[in-house]
Coordinates of C-alpha atoms in Angstrom, one line a residue:
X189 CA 0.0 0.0 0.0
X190 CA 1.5 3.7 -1.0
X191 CA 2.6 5.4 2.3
X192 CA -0.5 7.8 3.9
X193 CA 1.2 11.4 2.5
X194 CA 1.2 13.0 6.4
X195 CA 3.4 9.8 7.3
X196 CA 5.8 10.3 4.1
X197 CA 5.7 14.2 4.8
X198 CA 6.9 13.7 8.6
X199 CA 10.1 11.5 8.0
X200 CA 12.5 14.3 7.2
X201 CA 11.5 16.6 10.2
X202 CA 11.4 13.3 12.4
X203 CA 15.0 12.3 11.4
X204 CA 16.5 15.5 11.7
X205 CA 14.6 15.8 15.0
X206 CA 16.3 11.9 16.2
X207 CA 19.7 13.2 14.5
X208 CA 20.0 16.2 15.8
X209 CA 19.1 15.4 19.8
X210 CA 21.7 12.5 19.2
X211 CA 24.4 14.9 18.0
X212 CA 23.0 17.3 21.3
X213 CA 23.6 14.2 23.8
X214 CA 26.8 13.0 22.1
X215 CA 28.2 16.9 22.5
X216 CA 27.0 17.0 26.1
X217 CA 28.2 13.9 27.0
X218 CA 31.9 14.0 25.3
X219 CA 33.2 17.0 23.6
X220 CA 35.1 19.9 25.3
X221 CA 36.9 22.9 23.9
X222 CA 40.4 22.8 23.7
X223 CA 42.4 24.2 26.7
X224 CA 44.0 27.3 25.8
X225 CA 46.9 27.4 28.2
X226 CA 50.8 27.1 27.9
X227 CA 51.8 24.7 26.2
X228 CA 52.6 22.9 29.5
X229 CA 49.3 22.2 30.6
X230 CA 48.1 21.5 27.3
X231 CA 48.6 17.6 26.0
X232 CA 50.9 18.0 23.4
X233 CA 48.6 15.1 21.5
X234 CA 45.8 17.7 20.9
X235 CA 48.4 20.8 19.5
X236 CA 46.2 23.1 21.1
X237 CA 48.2 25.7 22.8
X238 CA 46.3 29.4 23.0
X239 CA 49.1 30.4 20.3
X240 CA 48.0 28.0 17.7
X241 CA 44.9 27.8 17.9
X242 CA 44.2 31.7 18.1
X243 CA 46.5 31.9 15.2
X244 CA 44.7 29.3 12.8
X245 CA 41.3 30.8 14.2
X246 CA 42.7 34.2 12.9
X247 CA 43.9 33.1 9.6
X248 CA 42.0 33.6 6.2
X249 CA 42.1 30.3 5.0
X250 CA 39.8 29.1 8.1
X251 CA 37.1 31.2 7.3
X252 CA 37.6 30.3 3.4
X253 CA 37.2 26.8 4.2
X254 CA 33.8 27.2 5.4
X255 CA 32.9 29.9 2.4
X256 CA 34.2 26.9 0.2
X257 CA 31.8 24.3 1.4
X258 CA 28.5 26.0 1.8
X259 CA 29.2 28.4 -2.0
X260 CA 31.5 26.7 -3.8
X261 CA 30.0 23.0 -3.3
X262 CA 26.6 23.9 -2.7
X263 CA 25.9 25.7 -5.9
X264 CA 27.3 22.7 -7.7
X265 CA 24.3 21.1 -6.5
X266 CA 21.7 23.5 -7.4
X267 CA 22.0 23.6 -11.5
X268 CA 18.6 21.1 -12.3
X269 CA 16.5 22.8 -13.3
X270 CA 13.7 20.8 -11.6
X271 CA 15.6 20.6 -8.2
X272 CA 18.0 24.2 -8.4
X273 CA 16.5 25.4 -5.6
X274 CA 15.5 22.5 -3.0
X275 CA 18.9 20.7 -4.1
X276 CA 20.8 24.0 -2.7
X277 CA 18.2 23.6 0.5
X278 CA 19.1 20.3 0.9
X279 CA 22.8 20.6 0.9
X280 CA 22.8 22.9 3.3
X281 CA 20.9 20.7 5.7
X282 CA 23.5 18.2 4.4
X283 CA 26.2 20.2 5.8
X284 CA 24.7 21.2 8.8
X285 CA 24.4 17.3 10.0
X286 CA 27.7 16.2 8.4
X287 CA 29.8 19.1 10.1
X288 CA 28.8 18.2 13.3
X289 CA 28.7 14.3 12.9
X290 CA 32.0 14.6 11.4
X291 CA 33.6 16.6 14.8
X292 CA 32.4 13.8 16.7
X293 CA 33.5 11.4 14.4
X294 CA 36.8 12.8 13.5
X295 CA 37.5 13.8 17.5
X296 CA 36.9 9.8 18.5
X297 CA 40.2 9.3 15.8
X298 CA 42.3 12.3 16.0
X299 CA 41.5 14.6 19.1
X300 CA 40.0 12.3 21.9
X301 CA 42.1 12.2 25.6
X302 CA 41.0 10.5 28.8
X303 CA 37.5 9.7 27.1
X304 CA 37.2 13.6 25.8
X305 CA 36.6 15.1 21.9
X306 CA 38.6 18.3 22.5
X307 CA 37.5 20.6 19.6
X308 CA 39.2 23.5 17.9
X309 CA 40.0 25.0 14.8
X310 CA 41.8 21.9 13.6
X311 CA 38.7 20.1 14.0
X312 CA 36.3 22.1 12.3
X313 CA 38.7 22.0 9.4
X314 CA 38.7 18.3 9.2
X315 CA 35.0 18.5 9.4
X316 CA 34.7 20.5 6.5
X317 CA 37.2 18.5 4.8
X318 CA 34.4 15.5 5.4
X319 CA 31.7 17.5 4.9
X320 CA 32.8 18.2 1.3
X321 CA 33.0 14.6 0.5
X322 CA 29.7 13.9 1.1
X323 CA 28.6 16.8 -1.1
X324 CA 30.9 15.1 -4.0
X325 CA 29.2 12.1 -3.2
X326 CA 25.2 14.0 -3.3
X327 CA 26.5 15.1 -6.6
X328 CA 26.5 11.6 -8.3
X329 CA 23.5 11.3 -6.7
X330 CA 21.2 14.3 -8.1
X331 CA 17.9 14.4 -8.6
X332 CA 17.7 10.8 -7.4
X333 CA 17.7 10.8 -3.3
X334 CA 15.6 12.3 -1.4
X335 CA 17.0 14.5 1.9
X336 CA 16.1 11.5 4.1
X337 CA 18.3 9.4 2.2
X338 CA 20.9 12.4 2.0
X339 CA 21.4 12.1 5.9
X340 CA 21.4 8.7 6.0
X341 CA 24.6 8.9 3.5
X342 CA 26.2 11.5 5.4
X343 CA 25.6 9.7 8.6
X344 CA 27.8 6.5 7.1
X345 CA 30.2 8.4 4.6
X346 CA 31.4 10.8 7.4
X347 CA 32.3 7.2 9.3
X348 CA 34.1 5.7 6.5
X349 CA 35.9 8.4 5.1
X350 CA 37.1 9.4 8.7
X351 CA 38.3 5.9 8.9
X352 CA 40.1 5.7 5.6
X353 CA 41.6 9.0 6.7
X354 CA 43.2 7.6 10.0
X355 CA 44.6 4.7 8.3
X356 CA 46.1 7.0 5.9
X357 CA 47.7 9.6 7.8
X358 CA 48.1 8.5 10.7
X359 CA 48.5 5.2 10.6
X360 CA 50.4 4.6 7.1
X361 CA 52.0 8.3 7.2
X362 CA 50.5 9.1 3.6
X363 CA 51.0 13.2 2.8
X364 CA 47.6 14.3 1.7
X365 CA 47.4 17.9 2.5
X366 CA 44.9 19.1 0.3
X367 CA 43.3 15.4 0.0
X368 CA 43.2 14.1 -3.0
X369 CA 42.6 10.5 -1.9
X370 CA 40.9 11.2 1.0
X371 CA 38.3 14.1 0.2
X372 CA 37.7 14.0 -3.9
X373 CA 39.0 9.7 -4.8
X374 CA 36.8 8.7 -1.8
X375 CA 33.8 10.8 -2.2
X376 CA 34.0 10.4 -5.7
X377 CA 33.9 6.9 -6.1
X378 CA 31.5 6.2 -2.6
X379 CA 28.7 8.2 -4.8
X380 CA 29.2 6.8 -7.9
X381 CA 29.1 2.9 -6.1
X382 CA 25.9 3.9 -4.5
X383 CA 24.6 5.5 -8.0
X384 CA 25.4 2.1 -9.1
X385 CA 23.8 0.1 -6.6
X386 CA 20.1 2.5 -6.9
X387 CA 20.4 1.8 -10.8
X388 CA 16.5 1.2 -11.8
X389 CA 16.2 1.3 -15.4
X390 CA 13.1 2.9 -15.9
X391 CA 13.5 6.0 -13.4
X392 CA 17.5 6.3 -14.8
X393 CA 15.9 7.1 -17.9
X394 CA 13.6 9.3 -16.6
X395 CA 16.6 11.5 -14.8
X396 CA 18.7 11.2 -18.0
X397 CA 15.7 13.3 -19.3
X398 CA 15.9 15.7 -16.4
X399 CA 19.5 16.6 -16.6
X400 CA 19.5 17.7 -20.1
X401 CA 17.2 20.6 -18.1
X402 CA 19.8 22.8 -17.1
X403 CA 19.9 26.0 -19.3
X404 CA 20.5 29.7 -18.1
X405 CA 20.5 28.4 -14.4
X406 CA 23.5 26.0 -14.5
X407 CA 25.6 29.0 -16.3
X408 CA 24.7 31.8 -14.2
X409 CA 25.1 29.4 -11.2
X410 CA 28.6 28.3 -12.5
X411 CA 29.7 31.8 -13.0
X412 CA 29.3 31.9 -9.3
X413 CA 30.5 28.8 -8.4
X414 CA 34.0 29.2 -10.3
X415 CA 34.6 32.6 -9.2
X416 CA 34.5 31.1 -5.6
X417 CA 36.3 28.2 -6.6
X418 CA 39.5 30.9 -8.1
X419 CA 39.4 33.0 -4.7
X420 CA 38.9 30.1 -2.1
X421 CA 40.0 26.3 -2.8
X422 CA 43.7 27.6 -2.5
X423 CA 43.3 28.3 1.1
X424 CA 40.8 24.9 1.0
X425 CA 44.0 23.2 -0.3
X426 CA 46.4 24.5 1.7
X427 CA 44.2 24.5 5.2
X428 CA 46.3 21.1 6.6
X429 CA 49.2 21.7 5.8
X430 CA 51.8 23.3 8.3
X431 CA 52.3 26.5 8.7
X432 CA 55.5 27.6 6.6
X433 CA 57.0 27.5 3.3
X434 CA 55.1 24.6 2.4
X435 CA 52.2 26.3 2.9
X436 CA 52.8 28.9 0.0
X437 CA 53.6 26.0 -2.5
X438 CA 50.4 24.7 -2.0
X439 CA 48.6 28.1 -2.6
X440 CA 50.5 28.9 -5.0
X441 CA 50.6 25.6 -7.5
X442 CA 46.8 25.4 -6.9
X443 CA 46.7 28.6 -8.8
X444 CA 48.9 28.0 -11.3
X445 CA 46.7 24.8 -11.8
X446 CA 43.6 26.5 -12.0
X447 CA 44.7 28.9 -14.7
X448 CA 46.1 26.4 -17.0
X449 CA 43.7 24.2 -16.6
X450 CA 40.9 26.8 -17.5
X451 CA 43.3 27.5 -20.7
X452 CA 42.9 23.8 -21.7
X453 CA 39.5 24.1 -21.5
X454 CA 38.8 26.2 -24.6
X455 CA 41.2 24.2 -26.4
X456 CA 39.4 21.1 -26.2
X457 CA 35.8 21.9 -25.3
X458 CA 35.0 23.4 -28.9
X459 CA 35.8 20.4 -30.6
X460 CA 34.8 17.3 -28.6
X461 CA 31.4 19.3 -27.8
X462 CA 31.5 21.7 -31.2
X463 CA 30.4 25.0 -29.6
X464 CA 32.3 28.1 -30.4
X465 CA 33.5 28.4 -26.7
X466 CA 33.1 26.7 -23.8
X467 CA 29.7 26.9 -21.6
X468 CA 30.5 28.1 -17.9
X469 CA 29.7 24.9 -16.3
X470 CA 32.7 23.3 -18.4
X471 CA 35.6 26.6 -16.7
X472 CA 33.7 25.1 -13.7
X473 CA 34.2 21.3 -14.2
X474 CA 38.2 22.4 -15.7
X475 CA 38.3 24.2 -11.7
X476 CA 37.4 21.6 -9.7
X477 CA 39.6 18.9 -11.8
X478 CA 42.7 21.5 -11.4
X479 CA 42.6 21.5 -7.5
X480 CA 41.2 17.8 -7.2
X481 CA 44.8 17.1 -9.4
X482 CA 46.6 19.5 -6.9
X483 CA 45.5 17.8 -3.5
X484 CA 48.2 15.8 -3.0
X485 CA 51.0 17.3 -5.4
X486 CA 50.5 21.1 -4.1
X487 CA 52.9 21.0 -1.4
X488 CA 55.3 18.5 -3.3
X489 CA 56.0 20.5 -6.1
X490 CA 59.1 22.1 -6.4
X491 CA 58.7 24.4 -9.8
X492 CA 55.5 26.2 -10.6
X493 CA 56.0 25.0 -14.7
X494 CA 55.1 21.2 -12.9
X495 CA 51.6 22.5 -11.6
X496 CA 51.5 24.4 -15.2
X497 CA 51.7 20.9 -16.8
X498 CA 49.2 19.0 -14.6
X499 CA 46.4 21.5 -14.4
X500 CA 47.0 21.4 -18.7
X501 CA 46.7 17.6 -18.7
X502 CA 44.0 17.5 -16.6
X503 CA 42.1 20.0 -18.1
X504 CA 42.4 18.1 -21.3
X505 CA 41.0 14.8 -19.4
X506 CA 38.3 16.1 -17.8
X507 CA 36.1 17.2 -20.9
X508 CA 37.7 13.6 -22.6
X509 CA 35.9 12.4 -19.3
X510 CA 32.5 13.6 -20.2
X511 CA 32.2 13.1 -23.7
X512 CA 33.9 9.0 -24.0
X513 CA 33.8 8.3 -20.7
X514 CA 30.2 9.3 -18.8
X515 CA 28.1 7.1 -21.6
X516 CA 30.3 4.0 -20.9
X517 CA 29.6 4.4 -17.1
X518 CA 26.0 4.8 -17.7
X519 CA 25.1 2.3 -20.7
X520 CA 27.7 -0.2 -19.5
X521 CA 27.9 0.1 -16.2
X522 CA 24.5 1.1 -15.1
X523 CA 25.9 4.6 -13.3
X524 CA 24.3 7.3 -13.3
X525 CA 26.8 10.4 -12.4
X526 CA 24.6 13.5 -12.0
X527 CA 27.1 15.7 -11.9
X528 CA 29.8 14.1 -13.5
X529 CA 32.4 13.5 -10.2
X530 CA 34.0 10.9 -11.9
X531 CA 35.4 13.4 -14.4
X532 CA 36.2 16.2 -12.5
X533 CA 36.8 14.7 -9.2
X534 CA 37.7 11.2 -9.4
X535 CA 40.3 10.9 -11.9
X536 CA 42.0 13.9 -11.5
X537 CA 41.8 12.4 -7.3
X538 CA 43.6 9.4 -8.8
X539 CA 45.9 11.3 -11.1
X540 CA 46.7 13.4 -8.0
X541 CA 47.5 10.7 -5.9
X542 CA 50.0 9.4 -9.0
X543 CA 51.3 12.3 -9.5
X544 CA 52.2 12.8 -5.8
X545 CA 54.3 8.9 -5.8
X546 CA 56.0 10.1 -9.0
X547 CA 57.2 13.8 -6.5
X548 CA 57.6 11.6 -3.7
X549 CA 60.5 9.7 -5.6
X550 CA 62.3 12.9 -6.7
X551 CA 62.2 14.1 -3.0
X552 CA 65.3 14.8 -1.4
X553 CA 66.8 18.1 0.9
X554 CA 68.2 19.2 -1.8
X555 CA 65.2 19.9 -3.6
X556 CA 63.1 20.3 -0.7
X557 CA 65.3 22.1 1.5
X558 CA 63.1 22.6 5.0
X559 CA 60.0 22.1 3.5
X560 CA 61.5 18.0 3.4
X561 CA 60.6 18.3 7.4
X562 CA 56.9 19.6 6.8
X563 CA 55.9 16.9 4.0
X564 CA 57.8 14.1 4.7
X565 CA 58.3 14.0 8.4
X566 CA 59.5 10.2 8.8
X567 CA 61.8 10.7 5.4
X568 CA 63.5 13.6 6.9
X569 CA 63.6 11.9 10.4
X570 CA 65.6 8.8 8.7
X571 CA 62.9 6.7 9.8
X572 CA 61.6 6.1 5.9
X573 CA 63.7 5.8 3.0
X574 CA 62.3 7.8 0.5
X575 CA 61.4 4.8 -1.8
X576 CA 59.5 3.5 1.3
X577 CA 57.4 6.4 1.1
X578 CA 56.6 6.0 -2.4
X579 CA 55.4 2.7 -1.9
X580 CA 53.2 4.3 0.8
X581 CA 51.7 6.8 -1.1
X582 CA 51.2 4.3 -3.7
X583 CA 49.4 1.8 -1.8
X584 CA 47.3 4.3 -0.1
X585 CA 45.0 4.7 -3.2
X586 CA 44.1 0.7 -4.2
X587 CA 43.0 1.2 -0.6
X588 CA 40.7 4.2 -0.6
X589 CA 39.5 2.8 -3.7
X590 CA 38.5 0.0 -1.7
X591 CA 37.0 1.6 1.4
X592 CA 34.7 3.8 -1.2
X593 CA 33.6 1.2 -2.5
X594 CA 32.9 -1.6 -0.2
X595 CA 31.0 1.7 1.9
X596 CA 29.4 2.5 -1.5
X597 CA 27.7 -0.7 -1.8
X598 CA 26.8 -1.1 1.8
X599 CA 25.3 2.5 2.2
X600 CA 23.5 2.0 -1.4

């Protein structure tokens, strides 16, 4: 029998309602500022002296994360025609549970003492870091969840990808800064293995239908989406990593990346797509690729031509992505990618993550000089050789490939 239409219209509010006094009790219960005193007093295991925490609270890139997430993401979700404006709604509730799921989730692995979550600005970083994978994920997912189901995947992707993030920096030692593997790979492939598993051949067609229904709204949305993406992601990209000289690599490659990656764009657009230039969503798609490509590379790369040559590359993939690519996903393997994450998040995530073994090899203190310290701690301590590290770095994406998709399938 069809659900009465009172019942159907109370599950969201009744969920958020359940969620939300669990997240209140959870809070009461275990989490606790971090104590800003001397470092003395402090643990060193939660870094949360008064000195660095006010500083990182101070800085722009803090604030720029969280403009990142809620603009830049969230208007990536709003370009249906048919769902614009309750798909923007949505992801905002979408962040609102996952931010705070994820500081519970993330304190349990990273800033928990004596039974405590000790929360500060690193935490609400990392959070953010989470939350955006579950808005790459939503994206695969378009126009085919509903906001009950939208919880429900934030409530397991915040889990898993918090999980594949411990084992790969803190237990295996993988440098990730701006998270290649670990925000754009994971989310990436968790949505597009949970597209897969909801595949239902008569509603897919239906939505296929639906996304051709984008006109004037997806461009004048993208214009504002890519403008936030130029000003923000390279403090987004550049938020973990420490404070220093490897900080300005990573700003400044992500830049570099972005611009020639915008370049390749009207190179290739016009002919695989035959339009005299580019639409906006496309400079949007070539922005997210260039940064996705940048994650782990940024703070690795020792000569701005280098970030030249992989935002080009990878803005030469991306559309390649879309036009041979997406119909093989969807005619062959059954996935329907709404917004086309695969191209503009997953494989430049898994060209980042090669791209940051090949660096890894070439590291050395001669090239790195004291950045070697910042990006490759156990290298520079002796503790690693630097093929070691390779290896590491290597390894570390077969595995988030695996944890996506083994969550994928169970959350689908």
């Amino acid at each position: 029998m069809p659900e009465p239409a009172a019942a159907s219209r109370l599950r969201l509010p009744g969920l958020c309602f359940l969620l939300q006094i669990l997240n209140i009790l959870l809070f009461a219960v275990f989490v606790r500022y971090s104590p800003e005193s001397s470092p003395g007093r402090c643990p060193p295991q939660l870094n949360c002296s008064r000195g660095h925490q006010d500083s990182l609270f101070q800085q722009p890139r803090f604030r720029d994360v969280h403009i990142q997430v809620l603009l830049s993401f969230g208007l990536l979700l709003a370009f249906l025609g048919r769902y614009g404006p309750g798909s923007a709604a949505t992801s905002i509730l979408s962040v609102a549970f996952a931010i705070q799921w994820a500081v519970l989730i993330q304190g349990i692995f990273f800033f928990s003492l004596n039974g405590k979550i000790y929360v500060g600005a690193q935490s609400m970083v990392r959070a953010d870091f989470c939350t955006a994978a579950v808005l790459i994920s939503i994206g695969a997912l378009l126009g085919r969840v509903n906001p009950v189901q939208m919880l429900l995947l934030a409530l397991l992707e915040v889990t898993l990808c918090t999980l594949n993030e411990f084992i790969l920096l803190s237990l295996m030692g993988v440098s990730d800064s701006g998270r290649s593997l670990t925000v754009h790979t994971f989310g990436a492939y968790f949505g597009l293995t949970v597209s897969r598993v909801l595949h239902q051949p008569l509603k897919d067609k239906r939505k296929r239908d639906e996304r051709q229904d984008v006109g004037h709204q997806a461009d004048a949305l993208a214009v504002l989406g890519t403008v936030y993406l130029w000003i923000f992601w390279p403090s987004f990209a550049s938020a973990a990593t420490v404070q220093g000289s490897a900080e300005s690599w990573a700003v400044l490659n992500t830049c570099f990346s972005l611009a020639a990656s915008a370049v390749a764009t009207f190179i290739l657009s016009p002919v695989l797509f035959e339009e005299s230039a580019p639409r906006m969503v496309r400079i949007q798609d070539a922005a997210l690729a260039a940064m996705a490509v940048m994650g782990m590379a940024g703070e690795m790369l020792a000569t701005p031509f280098g970030a030249l040559i992989a935002g080009f590359l990878v803005g030469l993939i991306s559309p390649l992505g879309f036009r041979f690519l997406t119909p093989v996903l969807r005619a062959r393997l059954k996935i329907q990618d709404t917004c086309g994450v695969h191209n503009v998040h997953g494989l430049p995530g898994i060209l980042g993550a090669l791209l940051g073994t090949l660096l890894t090899l070439l590291a050395s203190a001669d090239v790195f000089g004291d950045r070697l310290e910042l990006v490759f701690p156990l290298v520079a301590q002796g503790s690693r050789t630097v093929t070691d590290q390779a290896l590491v770095q290597l390894a570390a994406l077969p595995l988030t490939l695996l944890l996506a998709t083994l969550g994928g399938c169970l959350t689908g």
